[in-house]
């Protein structure tokens, strides 16, 4: 709450005053913590980064390094592989979780030192892997849980695997762990922070507490030109504290191995350093780790009472956590009312929702979720309303939703949570029905496509009808697969409506459609339901075929070339027509012994025989492969 800001200023000035009495050297009282990071870029290139957290209040600007020195070692032999200079590339402040709790006497900078490095595949092959180290002195003065903090140094440490495994590239990037911490903790109050990270390679991450490393740096050699090889000496805990008890508390400081959630209820005032390790596994084998050292202040804070909330139905029926299970079905009330308050004056409260064992759709608020209580002109109790989606389907399971109210208290908000148990079933919805006048076999969903063959120069029509028993809006569409309907001479018109739809398909089959060798059309009936949207589809393949002969092709088979004007020549005025690319190619006439006696490429040919009574044979060809054979008797 805002009243914490004034209190924090007084306390922090007192704390700073104590430190100033000691008057440490400027280069010896500035390191808050940090961690190393290694990210794969491409080829053999990686980005090596040191994130260093700097005390912006007590650290002298002269102690801020423009570059840091890192060293890489082979893990099994401690052989030095290379030294690297990391230039300073960024200098920003670490943010508070709650900006209203910011204190001018508590400020941490995040310094980023980074450079691209090369890890050649022919060099970084050790099965044991490698480690990177940066050594620097010194830590902040006045740390409550380690011995002689003024001269305690720091060793930043990271492990990574070989870049090849079994003769193949083995790519790995350091998990991007836990955002930096800008907050302080209050004695006797639960403090929590999400240190959980993300791994770009999808490796499994495990978190644990570790003792911070002191290393080899000292007040006499605060910034070594290169890191020494492992082992690195740990810091020395004060009596009664250790790795699993780094900050005295009930509970003491700990971290969830799976989620990385840090938690402590501190019982002593002071400034405490702590160490956290994130280990990554792939295929059940450890491949690397990174560590972070950091600090946490513990103060006496003003009393901050926990806010509270209650839930009820829209009709005012209270929801009893742990006893009631909501049944969300069609026609039931899908909304809950939230009443929330705080005994403290001028508390700004915020209500949020957190799904536990489901993801979407998340319930939504229909009212404001933030407000002030117990202030001048403000109510003692606020209300909000949220509603579950009618489309939510728990599939018979009990879903859990946390409704959370949080205040703006310092250093972290106090919260009250009510867990809602519910089941949900969407309204029933039957699939729409699609019928067509296409050939039989196409009126079933998932039926195999049928082929409709349409002669050139004719028009093919079909009708489609959609029906939805739920009365949902329906839409009929038609689309060509990899071709445009209009370009092929096809049209589709639809009359869409609620519960019913009708469509008409027409194809003016012309030679223009020959450019589309595979004309497949998908007809779709789509409903626009509130929840589950269902559809029906039909797929038809259309083929262009030649027009059937309007006159049966029965050529005369007797000619009498005697000059009487009757059957004097062999002519074929009723040849099958030319169609698109299928045109008349020619005629050849042969004697009964196979000798060609006549050939012509004209449709208007006329052959009057060779003056010898005999039987002859003809072959007519078209450019599309059509062939017509027959015989002819010549009687002079």
XYZ file of C-alpha atoms in Angstrom, residues 164-170:
7
model
C 28.945 -32.604 -30.823
C 27.648 -35.953 -29.632
C 27.961 -39.283 -31.468
C 29.432 -37.449 -34.445
C 26.461 -35.110 -34.824
C 25.892 -31.485 -33.722
C 24.526 -31.236 -30.179
